[in-house]
Amino acid sequence: MIKLQMSNQIDQKTNETNSIAANGDVCIPISASEQIEICFARGWTDGLPVVPANRSLVNAMLDACGLHADDVVATMPSRKVAVTAEKVAINAVMAGCKPEYMPVVVAAVKGLAVPEFVLHHVASGLSGASIMVIVNGPIAKKLGINSSNNIFGPGVRANATIGRTLRLILLHCLRYTPGVSDRAVMGNPGKYTCCIAEHEEDHPWKPWHVEQGFKPTDSTVTLIAVTSMMQIWNDVGHEQLMKCFGDALSFLGSIAIVEQTPGTIILCGEHAQMLRASGWSKDRIREQIVAHSGRTIAELKRAGRVDGEITAADENAVHFAMDAAERLMLICAGSRVGTLSTVIPGWSMENGAGRTPPILIQER
Amino acid sequence: MDSFEVVSPAGGEAIAQKQIAPRLEDLNGKTVAEIWNGVFKGDQTFPLLRRLLKQKYPSINVIPYTEFPHIYGGDNPTAQKKLAKQLAALAKEKGCDAVISGNGA
């Protein structure tokens, strides 16, 4: 027999479909696979099977982060909802998290509510961005969050389940329902899960969170909205690499190029080593990359990205993919072997949105 | 028999919401503004809406979107609030009883 104990929190989906008794209990015969099917039937899924969450598993999640069930983790005015620690914990269980991942998940949920991230545009917009969780600091190693080979691929529980929890919260708590309130034209596979750690050992410069003012001993989460991801192959030299990065940031069909929304580059180990050997500072590298991201106004007009007749002056007037080189985010991650980095151009035409500052992870 | 308890992942604590303004009973004799943020082909849908509204409410006065600034405010709550205040003030100045501000995918 199964006892289905519904949460006493507001639950629009279950109110619509649920015939459970007023005390919240119902007893029906059920197997493990049927429990999973019940979750599917209620829409508690991202399309993959979930771990049915029971009270003891949820309590273990809450204990791991020192929060009470009704503590509000984040308030989302655009959805008129406050996400409680209980809901975060339930979704973490369902995604397959270990309790010790909870501090990272909680920090990531706080990131969703950062006003400059503009969650509603990220989560509902046509560009269909995924939300990449970037973890910095000692907690990444402690939890085994992958920062190396196959960084965006499958196989590591911490990466897979932390990223998945965020998506389940978007689906279940914030009601970004595909085709209804999530209006993505294409979406992308990162919407199932997308979580990485920066490779901080042997880093050519300061890791991202330290560059942003945190201590190396702090652990943080940074969220970025991601639409396109391009792999860049170059094993020749750092100057040539700058050109390839600049070209990828400024492809003509980029949704970001006109408004100059800032991008991100995930530097693989060999490219990081190549840049270290160049002796160039991080600032100089940023400037060089952006300097190579120019398109003439004539090119943009020929591609229909800028309106108007092409003038002689347009052939020489240059528009850069970003308006400020210091906004280019450089992260080191991926395999130590191989010269393949990833360029993530700006995610939308909303310059300044889709990126949080690093958010401190509070461990017990 | 074993028992299994499942808790719901859905929903959250509702936060305070403001009530919407009372709806107009009839658009005849009323002035209605078109507010456009410059995307989703409003230049095609607004003229269509205008024509249909005039068919249904012959004495409606529609102020076209071209008489209001096209400002893309994104979804930044702070920017949106600022823009909404500016547009509401302008609509008031033009004597509007209502505005059409939704045009999306």
Tab-separated table of C-alpha atoms in Angstrom:
chain	number	residue	atom	x	y	z
A	1	MET	CA	0.000	0.000	0.000
A	2	ILE	CA	1.068	3.563	-0.527
A	3	LYS	CA	0.155	6.525	1.575
A	4	LEU	CA	0.256	9.631	-0.564
A	5	GLN	CA	0.741	12.510	1.827
A	6	MET	CA	0.328	15.769	-0.025
A	7	SER	CA	2.209	18.851	1.046
A	8	ASN	CA	0.028	21.476	2.702
A	9	GLN	CA	1.607	24.169	0.548
A	10	ILE	CA	-0.281	25.852	-2.293
A	11	ASP	CA	-0.333	23.406	-5.166
A	12	GLN	CA	-2.217	24.483	-8.251
A	13	LYS	CA	-1.445	21.381	-10.269
A	14	THR	CA	-2.656	18.955	-7.650
A	15	ASN	CA	-5.669	21.071	-6.844
A	16	GLU	CA	-6.702	20.682	-10.452
A	17	THR	CA	-6.162	16.961	-10.768
A	18	ASN	CA	-6.221	15.587	-7.286
A	19	SER	CA	-9.085	13.681	-5.772
A	20	ILE	CA	-7.190	13.005	-2.585
A	21	ALA	CA	-9.121	13.230	0.681
A	22	ALA	CA	-9.242	16.467	2.647
A	23	ASN	CA	-6.687	15.196	5.133
A	24	GLY	CA	-4.302	14.743	2.220
A	25	ASP	CA	-4.041	10.964	2.486
A	26	VAL	CA	-4.968	8.260	0.073
A	27	CYS	CA	-4.103	4.608	0.045
A	28	ILE	CA	-3.641	2.761	-3.207
A	29	PRO	CA	-1.638	-0.334	-4.090
A	30	ILE	CA	1.606	0.634	-5.721
A	31	SER	CA	5.050	-0.606	-6.744
A	32	ALA	CA	8.252	1.427	-7.125
A	33	SER	CA	7.672	1.857	-10.842
A	34	GLU	CA	4.082	2.905	-10.188
A	35	GLN	CA	5.330	5.601	-7.829
A	36	ILE	CA	7.331	6.992	-10.692
A	37	GLU	CA	4.320	6.745	-12.988
A	38	ILE	CA	2.242	8.698	-10.458
A	39	CYS	CA	4.780	11.491	-10.656
A	40	PHE	CA	4.568	11.429	-14.451
A	41	ALA	CA	0.771	11.484	-14.291
A	42	ARG	CA	0.822	14.556	-12.083
A	43	GLY	CA	3.239	16.382	-14.314
A	44	TRP	CA	6.035	16.190	-11.725
A	45	THR	CA	8.771	15.587	-14.254
A	46	ASP	CA	11.071	17.090	-16.820
A	47	GLY	CA	10.236	14.164	-19.079
A	48	LEU	CA	12.607	11.767	-17.337
A	49	PRO	CA	11.717	9.543	-14.369
A	50	VAL	CA	12.091	11.236	-10.995
A	51	VAL	CA	12.818	9.923	-7.528
A	52	PRO	CA	9.476	10.073	-5.658
A	53	ALA	CA	10.112	12.324	-2.671
A	54	ASN	CA	9.066	11.133	0.754
A	55	ARG	CA	9.210	13.088	3.971
A	56	SER	CA	12.365	11.481	5.356
A	57	LEU	CA	14.348	12.153	2.173
A	58	VAL	CA	13.134	15.756	2.162
A	59	ASN	CA	14.042	16.217	5.820
A	60	ALA	CA	17.545	14.935	5.133
A	61	MET	CA	17.888	17.594	2.423
A	62	LEU	CA	16.693	20.315	4.782
A	63	ASP	CA	19.040	19.142	7.545
A	64	ALA	CA	21.987	19.290	5.155
A	65	CYS	CA	21.511	22.999	4.556
A	66	GLY	CA	20.188	23.998	7.972
A	67	LEU	CA	16.914	25.416	6.672
A	68	HIS	CA	13.363	25.006	7.929
A	69	ALA	CA	10.676	23.811	5.563
A	70	ASP	CA	8.923	27.174	5.402
A	71	ASP	CA	12.018	29.347	5.079
A	72	VAL	CA	11.713	31.386	1.898
A	73	VAL	CA	14.762	30.833	-0.315
A	74	ALA	CA	13.756	33.159	-3.123
A	75	THR	CA	10.859	35.391	-4.069
A	76	MET	CA	9.983	35.665	-7.740
A	77	PRO	CA	7.766	38.687	-8.360
A	78	SER	CA	7.427	37.835	-12.042
A	79	ARG	CA	5.713	34.545	-11.056
A	80	LYS	CA	4.087	35.877	-7.874
A	81	VAL	CA	5.597	32.992	-5.950
A	82	ALA	CA	8.023	32.545	-3.091
A	83	VAL	CA	10.021	29.319	-3.243
A	84	THR	CA	10.362	27.708	0.163
A	85	ALA	CA	13.190	25.494	1.374
A	86	GLU	CA	10.744	22.584	1.477
A	87	LYS	CA	10.010	22.913	-2.234
A	88	VAL	CA	13.696	23.221	-3.043
A	89	ALA	CA	14.380	20.086	-0.996
A	90	ILE	CA	11.557	18.096	-2.601
A	91	ASN	CA	12.746	18.952	-6.088
A	92	ALA	CA	16.346	18.137	-5.126
A	93	VAL	CA	15.228	14.692	-3.982
A	94	MET	CA	13.297	14.175	-7.202
A	95	ALA	CA	16.290	15.209	-9.308
A	96	GLY	CA	18.461	12.642	-7.531
A	97	CYS	CA	20.620	14.955	-5.415
A	98	LYS	CA	22.557	13.818	-2.380
A	99	PRO	CA	21.735	15.907	0.722
A	100	GLU	CA	25.219	17.440	0.711
A	101	TYR	CA	24.448	19.105	-2.636
A	102	MET	CA	21.741	21.242	-1.035
A	103	PRO	CA	23.874	24.303	-0.189
A	104	VAL	CA	24.808	24.564	-3.876
A	105	VAL	CA	21.198	24.119	-4.966
A	106	VAL	CA	19.984	26.736	-2.486
A	107	ALA	CA	22.547	29.280	-3.720
A	108	ALA	CA	21.510	28.561	-7.311
A	109	VAL	CA	17.821	29.107	-6.477
A	110	LYS	CA	18.750	32.429	-4.860
A	111	GLY	CA	20.452	33.271	-8.153
A	112	LEU	CA	17.201	32.802	-10.060
A	113	ALA	CA	15.756	35.701	-8.059
A	114	VAL	CA	18.607	38.146	-8.716
A	115	PRO	CA	16.799	40.992	-10.547
A	116	GLU	CA	19.539	41.576	-13.128
A	117	PHE	CA	19.354	37.917	-14.163
A	118	VAL	CA	15.844	38.692	-15.514
A	119	LEU	CA	14.588	35.157	-14.978
A	120	HIS	CA	11.282	35.697	-16.714
A	121	HIS	CA	12.958	36.532	-19.998
A	122	VAL	CA	15.478	33.704	-19.621
A	123	ALA	CA	12.858	31.087	-18.719
A	124	SER	CA	9.971	32.104	-20.933
A	125	GLY	CA	11.599	33.738	-23.972
A	126	LEU	CA	11.685	32.531	-27.557
A	127	SER	CA	15.468	32.093	-27.450
A	128	GLY	CA	14.977	29.105	-25.132
A	129	ALA	CA	18.027	29.568	-22.961
A	130	SER	CA	19.309	26.946	-20.603
A	131	ILE	CA	20.596	28.109	-17.232
A	132	MET	CA	24.205	27.130	-16.649
A	133	VAL	CA	25.290	26.756	-13.021
A	134	ILE	CA	28.989	27.517	-12.564
A	135	VAL	CA	30.405	26.429	-9.214
A	136	ASN	CA	33.599	27.926	-7.828
A	137	GLY	CA	35.591	27.278	-4.680
A	138	PRO	CA	36.476	24.300	-2.485
A	139	ILE	CA	32.949	22.859	-2.417
A	140	ALA	CA	33.289	21.760	-6.044
A	141	LYS	CA	36.047	19.314	-5.192
A	142	LYS	CA	34.379	18.269	-1.944
A	143	LEU	CA	31.193	17.292	-3.769
A	144	GLY	CA	32.943	15.878	-6.809
A	145	ILE	CA	31.460	18.392	-9.249
A	146	ASN	CA	33.133	17.780	-12.578
A	147	SER	CA	35.390	20.523	-13.905
A	148	SER	CA	37.328	18.370	-16.347
A	149	ASN	CA	36.768	15.835	-19.131
A	150	ASN	CA	33.370	15.842	-20.805
A	151	ILE	CA	32.434	18.929	-18.814
A	152	PHE	CA	29.071	19.359	-20.544
A	153	GLY	CA	28.482	15.643	-20.930
A	154	PRO	CA	26.850	12.955	-18.818
A	155	GLY	CA	28.210	10.733	-16.089
A	156	VAL	CA	28.685	12.764	-12.906
A	157	ARG	CA	25.870	12.744	-10.382
A	158	ALA	CA	26.600	16.125	-8.786
A	159	ASN	CA	26.623	18.014	-12.096
A	160	ALA	CA	23.615	16.164	-13.465
A	161	THR	CA	21.386	16.451	-10.423
A	162	ILE	CA	22.213	20.000	-9.267
A	163	GLY	CA	21.443	21.351	-12.731
A	164	ARG	CA	18.340	19.190	-12.997
A	165	THR	CA	16.989	20.451	-9.675
A	166	LEU	CA	17.002	23.990	-10.957
A	167	ARG	CA	14.971	22.970	-14.008
A	168	LEU	CA	12.489	20.995	-11.876
A	169	ILE	CA	11.976	24.081	-9.714
A	170	LEU	CA	11.322	26.152	-12.833
A	171	LEU	CA	8.779	23.572	-13.966
A	172	HIS	CA	7.090	22.745	-10.673
A	173	CYS	CA	7.293	25.850	-8.522
A	174	LEU	CA	7.610	28.668	-11.030
A	175	ARG	CA	5.354	27.010	-13.603
A	176	TYR	CA	7.497	27.615	-16.663
A	177	THR	CA	5.610	25.007	-18.623
A	178	PRO	CA	6.947	24.204	-22.103
A	179	GLY	CA	4.596	25.453	-24.783
A	180	VAL	CA	2.552	27.447	-22.265
A	181	SER	CA	4.686	29.804	-20.210
A	182	ASP	CA	8.021	28.654	-21.645
A	183	ARG	CA	7.755	29.929	-25.229
A	184	ALA	CA	11.126	28.660	-26.509
A	185	VAL	CA	11.234	28.217	-30.270
A	186	MET	CA	13.925	25.520	-30.105
A	187	GLY	CA	15.052	25.236	-26.500
A	188	ASN	CA	18.278	23.308	-26.016
A	189	PRO	CA	19.404	20.103	-24.268
A	190	GLY	CA	20.974	22.135	-21.455
A	191	LYS	CA	17.446	22.809	-20.250
A	192	TYR	CA	17.457	19.302	-18.748
A	193	THR	CA	20.573	20.052	-16.749
A	194	CYS	CA	23.663	22.238	-17.042
A	195	CYS	CA	26.103	22.505	-14.150
A	196	ILE	CA	29.886	22.732	-14.204
A	197	ALA	CA	32.707	23.652	-11.852
A	198	GLU	CA	35.620	25.873	-12.806
A	199	HIS	CA	38.960	24.074	-12.911
A	200	GLU	CA	40.832	26.121	-10.342
A	201	GLU	CA	44.005	24.108	-9.914
A	202	ASP	CA	46.840	25.378	-12.051
A	203	HIS	CA	44.634	28.280	-13.157
A	204	PRO	CA	46.494	30.764	-15.403
A	205	TRP	CA	44.893	33.723	-13.626
A	206	LYS	CA	42.455	34.146	-10.736
A	207	PRO	CA	39.362	31.918	-10.753
A	208	TRP	CA	36.099	33.658	-11.627
A	209	HIS	CA	34.818	34.160	-8.061
A	210	VAL	CA	38.158	35.516	-6.842
A	211	GLU	CA	38.266	37.919	-9.785
A	212	GLN	CA	34.834	39.095	-8.640
A	213	GLY	CA	36.045	39.831	-5.109
A	214	PHE	CA	35.528	36.568	-3.222
A	215	LYS	CA	38.229	34.733	-1.291
A	216	PRO	CA	39.735	31.550	-2.769
A	217	THR	CA	38.327	29.712	0.250
A	218	ASP	CA	34.777	30.903	-0.532
A	219	SER	CA	32.489	28.768	-2.628
A	220	THR	CA	30.041	30.401	-5.020
A	221	VAL	CA	27.486	29.755	-7.710
A	222	THR	CA	27.119	31.919	-10.815
A	223	LEU	CA	24.243	31.514	-13.259
A	224	ILE	CA	24.401	32.376	-16.947
A	225	ALA	CA	21.750	32.037	-19.631
A	226	VAL	CA	22.964	30.009	-22.594
A	227	THR	CA	21.549	29.596	-26.064
A	228	SER	CA	24.385	28.828	-28.511
A	229	MET	CA	27.542	26.866	-27.652
A	230	MET	CA	30.355	26.645	-30.191
A	231	GLN	CA	33.488	24.524	-29.986
A	232	ILE	CA	36.650	26.279	-31.127
A	233	TRP	CA	39.546	24.256	-32.446
A	234	ASN	CA	42.941	25.915	-32.661
A	235	ASP	CA	46.329	24.454	-31.785
A	236	VAL	CA	48.516	27.023	-33.507
A	237	GLY	CA	49.010	29.929	-31.125
A	238	HIS	CA	47.383	32.428	-28.840
A	239	GLU	CA	47.082	35.228	-31.430
A	240	GLN	CA	45.298	32.923	-33.877
A	241	LEU	CA	43.108	31.661	-31.047
A	242	MET	CA	41.973	35.233	-30.325
A	243	LYS	CA	40.721	35.542	-33.910
A	244	CYS	CA	38.777	32.280	-33.694
A	245	PHE	CA	37.153	33.296	-30.415
A	246	GLY	CA	36.256	36.738	-31.773
A	247	ASP	CA	34.747	35.194	-34.901
A	248	ALA	CA	32.574	32.819	-32.872
A	249	LEU	CA	31.308	35.624	-30.648
A	250	SER	CA	30.195	37.592	-33.682
A	251	PHE	CA	28.503	35.128	-36.021
A	252	LEU	CA	26.046	36.986	-38.188
A	253	GLY	CA	22.965	35.133	-37.001
A	254	SER	CA	23.727	35.759	-33.341
A	255	ILE	CA	20.723	37.097	-31.465
A	256	ALA	CA	23.155	39.072	-29.275
A	257	ILE	CA	25.365	40.835	-31.777
A	258	VAL	CA	23.316	43.963	-32.425
A	259	GLU	CA	22.687	44.798	-28.766
A	260	GLN	CA	26.188	43.579	-27.802
A	261	THR	CA	25.048	41.233	-25.034
A	262	PRO	CA	28.204	39.897	-23.339
A	263	GLY	CA	29.406	36.346	-23.918
A	264	THR	CA	31.393	33.694	-22.089
A	265	ILE	CA	34.322	31.495	-23.069
A	266	ILE	CA	35.040	28.163	-21.405
A	267	LEU	CA	38.771	27.638	-21.882
A	268	CYS	CA	40.015	24.062	-22.102
A	269	GLY	CA	43.260	23.046	-20.420
A	270	GLU	CA	45.526	23.342	-23.441
A	271	HIS	CA	44.141	26.746	-24.393
A	272	ALA	CA	44.536	27.952	-20.806
A	273	GLN	CA	48.128	26.723	-20.928
A	274	MET	CA	48.669	28.428	-24.292
A	275	LEU	CA	47.415	31.711	-22.884
A	276	ARG	CA	49.484	31.373	-19.738
A	277	ALA	CA	52.575	30.863	-21.901
A	278	SER	CA	51.696	34.020	-23.864
A	279	GLY	CA	52.286	36.085	-20.747
A	280	TRP	CA	49.194	38.122	-21.567
A	281	SER	CA	46.994	39.287	-18.744
A	282	LYS	CA	43.338	38.297	-18.570
A	283	ASP	CA	42.390	41.892	-19.426
A	284	ARG	CA	44.588	41.935	-22.511
A	285	ILE	CA	43.153	38.637	-23.679
A	286	ARG	CA	39.624	39.973	-23.280
A	287	GLU	CA	40.498	43.099	-25.248
A	288	GLN	CA	42.113	41.063	-28.032
A	289	ILE	CA	39.147	38.725	-28.342
A	290	VAL	CA	36.640	41.572	-28.499
A	291	ALA	CA	38.880	43.434	-30.953
A	292	HIS	CA	38.530	40.399	-33.250
A	293	SER	CA	34.741	40.316	-32.885
A	294	GLY	CA	34.088	43.213	-35.249
A	295	ARG	CA	31.709	43.105	-38.221
A	296	THR	CA	31.386	45.993	-40.602
A	297	ILE	CA	28.030	47.717	-40.746
A	298	ALA	CA	27.984	46.733	-44.413
A	299	GLU	CA	28.242	43.037	-43.442
A	300	LEU	CA	25.454	43.442	-40.898
A	301	LYS	CA	23.264	45.197	-43.460
A	302	ARG	CA	23.934	42.520	-46.096
A	303	ALA	CA	22.860	39.910	-43.557
A	304	GLY	CA	19.721	41.860	-42.715
A	305	ARG	CA	20.824	42.465	-39.145
A	306	VAL	CA	20.826	46.236	-39.569
A	307	ASP	CA	18.276	48.075	-41.706
A	308	GLY	CA	19.099	50.534	-44.458
A	309	GLU	CA	20.979	51.024	-47.698
A	310	ILE	CA	24.683	50.222	-47.613
A	311	THR	CA	26.806	53.338	-47.842
A	312	ALA	CA	30.509	53.677	-48.612
A	313	ALA	CA	31.128	54.525	-44.962
A	314	ASP	CA	29.436	51.264	-43.874
A	315	GLU	CA	32.258	49.248	-45.486
A	316	ASN	CA	34.699	50.597	-42.915
A	317	ALA	CA	32.490	51.251	-39.894
A	318	VAL	CA	32.927	48.385	-37.415
A	319	HIS	CA	30.442	47.079	-34.863
A	320	PHE	CA	31.842	44.796	-32.140
A	321	ALA	CA	30.027	41.835	-30.592
A	322	MET	CA	30.462	43.363	-27.156
A	323	ASP	CA	30.520	46.967	-25.990
A	324	ALA	CA	32.947	46.408	-23.113
A	325	ALA	CA	35.736	43.820	-23.112
A	326	GLU	CA	35.720	43.550	-19.315
A	327	ARG	CA	32.277	41.952	-19.531
A	328	LEU	CA	33.624	38.925	-21.379
A	329	MET	CA	33.501	36.053	-18.892
A	330	LEU	CA	36.496	33.682	-19.040
A	331	ILE	CA	36.161	30.344	-17.255
A	332	CYS	CA	38.648	27.457	-17.221
A	333	ALA	CA	37.050	24.019	-17.471
A	334	GLY	CA	37.088	20.881	-19.578
A	335	SER	CA	39.748	18.338	-20.356
A	336	ARG	CA	43.411	19.104	-19.751
A	337	VAL	CA	44.176	17.453	-23.096
A	338	GLY	CA	42.952	18.723	-26.466
A	339	THR	CA	42.659	22.187	-27.961
A	340	LEU	CA	38.881	22.596	-27.953
A	341	SER	CA	37.280	25.414	-26.022
A	342	THR	CA	33.634	26.509	-25.973
A	343	VAL	CA	32.390	29.962	-26.910
A	344	ILE	CA	28.987	30.992	-25.591
A	345	PRO	CA	27.893	34.215	-27.299
A	346	GLY	CA	25.424	36.472	-25.534
A	347	TRP	CA	22.109	34.741	-25.030
A	348	SER	CA	19.634	37.387	-26.172
A	349	MET	CA	19.139	40.928	-27.328
A	350	GLU	CA	18.800	42.116	-23.747
A	351	ASN	CA	22.212	43.515	-22.914
A	352	GLY	CA	22.974	43.144	-19.222
A	353	ALA	CA	20.527	40.329	-18.474
A	354	GLY	CA	21.118	36.591	-18.144
A	355	ARG	CA	24.052	36.631	-15.743
A	356	THR	CA	24.223	36.755	-11.955
A	357	PRO	CA	27.153	37.848	-9.855
A	358	PRO	CA	28.746	34.982	-7.884
A	359	ILE	CA	26.456	34.005	-5.003
A	360	LEU	CA	28.060	32.772	-1.812
A	361	ILE	CA	27.289	29.165	-0.922
A	362	GLN	CA	26.508	28.880	2.768
A	363	GLU	CA	27.509	25.545	4.203
A	364	ARG	CA	26.469	24.302	7.605
B	1	MET	CA	2.104	-4.038	3.603
B	2	ASP	CA	4.753	-1.402	2.971
B	3	SER	CA	3.637	2.166	2.736
B	4	PHE	CA	5.209	4.992	0.821
B	5	GLU	CA	4.670	8.671	1.356
B	6	VAL	CA	5.122	11.143	-1.470
B	7	VAL	CA	5.266	14.908	-1.085
B	8	SER	CA	4.375	17.347	-3.818
B	9	PRO	CA	7.126	19.352	-5.518
B	10	ALA	CA	4.687	21.811	-7.037
B	11	GLY	CA	3.623	25.303	-6.110
B	12	GLY	CA	5.042	27.755	-3.636
B	13	GLU	CA	3.943	30.412	-1.202
B	14	ALA	CA	1.832	32.962	-3.062
B	15	ILE	CA	2.999	36.513	-2.575
B	16	ALA	CA	0.728	39.543	-2.343
B	17	GLN	CA	-0.911	40.631	-5.586
B	18	LYS	CA	-2.604	43.896	-6.430
B	19	GLN	CA	-6.132	43.849	-7.796
B	20	ILE	CA	-6.590	44.802	-11.426
B	21	ALA	CA	-8.421	48.035	-12.289
B	22	PRO	CA	-12.169	47.758	-12.935
B	23	ARG	CA	-12.927	46.814	-16.554
B	24	LEU	CA	-14.756	49.233	-18.885
B	25	GLU	CA	-18.314	48.162	-19.618
B	26	ASP	CA	-18.376	49.516	-23.168
B	27	LEU	CA	-15.602	50.819	-25.406
B	28	ASN	CA	-17.947	53.090	-27.395
B	29	GLY	CA	-17.028	56.692	-26.796
B	30	LYS	CA	-13.823	55.665	-25.033
B	31	THR	CA	-10.243	56.472	-25.951
B	32	VAL	CA	-7.933	53.462	-26.167
B	33	ALA	CA	-4.162	53.625	-26.623
B	34	GLU	CA	-1.959	51.095	-28.374
B	35	ILE	CA	1.335	50.519	-26.561
B	36	TRP	CA	3.983	48.529	-28.417
B	37	ASN	CA	7.451	47.421	-27.363
B	38	GLY	CA	8.660	47.087	-30.954
B	39	VAL	CA	8.616	43.289	-31.291
B	40	PHE	CA	6.314	40.425	-32.301
B	41	LYS	CA	5.042	42.219	-35.409
B	42	GLY	CA	2.861	44.720	-33.576
B	43	ASP	CA	3.005	46.882	-36.686
B	44	GLN	CA	0.817	44.202	-38.302
B	45	THR	CA	-1.400	43.165	-35.404
B	46	PHE	CA	-2.285	46.624	-34.073
B	47	PRO	CA	-3.819	47.912	-37.354
B	48	LEU	CA	-5.842	44.686	-37.492
B	49	LEU	CA	-7.028	45.074	-33.900
B	50	ARG	CA	-7.844	48.735	-34.589
B	51	ARG	CA	-10.031	47.809	-37.551
B	52	LEU	CA	-11.848	45.076	-35.606
B	53	LEU	CA	-12.407	47.345	-32.588
B	54	LYS	CA	-13.881	50.060	-34.780
B	55	GLN	CA	-16.217	47.534	-36.371
B	56	LYS	CA	-17.452	46.405	-32.970
B	57	TYR	CA	-17.414	49.815	-31.222
B	58	PRO	CA	-18.084	52.429	-33.911
B	59	SER	CA	-17.469	55.443	-31.669
B	60	ILE	CA	-14.221	54.189	-30.144
B	61	ASN	CA	-11.220	56.483	-30.462
B	62	VAL	CA	-7.975	54.520	-30.897
B	63	ILE	CA	-4.646	56.283	-30.495
B	64	PRO	CA	-2.176	54.278	-32.603
B	65	TYR	CA	1.089	52.913	-31.256
B	66	THR	CA	2.974	55.398	-33.418
B	67	GLU	CA	1.970	58.137	-30.980
B	68	PHE	CA	3.690	56.417	-28.081
B	69	PRO	CA	7.399	55.707	-27.701
B	70	HIS	CA	8.491	52.181	-28.606
B	71	ILE	CA	10.627	51.239	-25.686
B	72	TYR	CA	11.900	47.728	-25.196
B	73	GLY	CA	11.919	47.294	-21.437
B	74	GLY	CA	12.807	43.627	-21.362
B	75	ASP	CA	11.677	41.826	-18.271
B	76	ASN	CA	13.735	43.670	-15.739
B	77	PRO	CA	11.190	44.497	-13.013
B	78	THR	CA	12.815	47.838	-12.177
B	79	ALA	CA	12.987	48.947	-15.814
B	80	GLN	CA	9.436	47.744	-16.402
B	81	LYS	CA	8.048	49.704	-13.459
B	82	LYS	CA	9.762	52.877	-14.636
B	83	LEU	CA	8.490	52.431	-18.186
B	84	ALA	CA	4.985	51.589	-17.058
B	85	LYS	CA	4.823	54.805	-15.025
B	86	GLN	CA	6.036	56.889	-17.967
B	87	LEU	CA	3.578	55.285	-20.367
B	88	ALA	CA	0.676	55.589	-17.918
B	89	ALA	CA	1.409	59.297	-17.476
B	90	LEU	CA	1.503	59.794	-21.240
B	91	ALA	CA	-1.734	57.849	-21.727
B	92	LYS	CA	-3.402	60.004	-19.060
B	93	GLU	CA	-2.146	63.136	-20.770
B	94	LYS	CA	-3.745	61.952	-24.023
B	95	GLY	CA	-7.063	61.291	-22.263
B	96	CYS	CA	-7.009	57.515	-22.555
B	97	ASP	CA	-9.583	55.357	-20.767
B	98	ALA	CA	-7.687	52.128	-21.524
B	99	VAL	CA	-4.565	50.793	-23.175
B	100	ILE	CA	-3.773	47.685	-25.175
B	101	SER	CA	-0.340	46.652	-24.012
B	102	GLY	CA	-0.148	42.944	-24.739
B	103	ASN	CA	1.233	41.717	-28.023
B	104	GLY	CA	3.233	38.526	-27.750
B	105	ALA	CA	4.118	35.127	-29.130
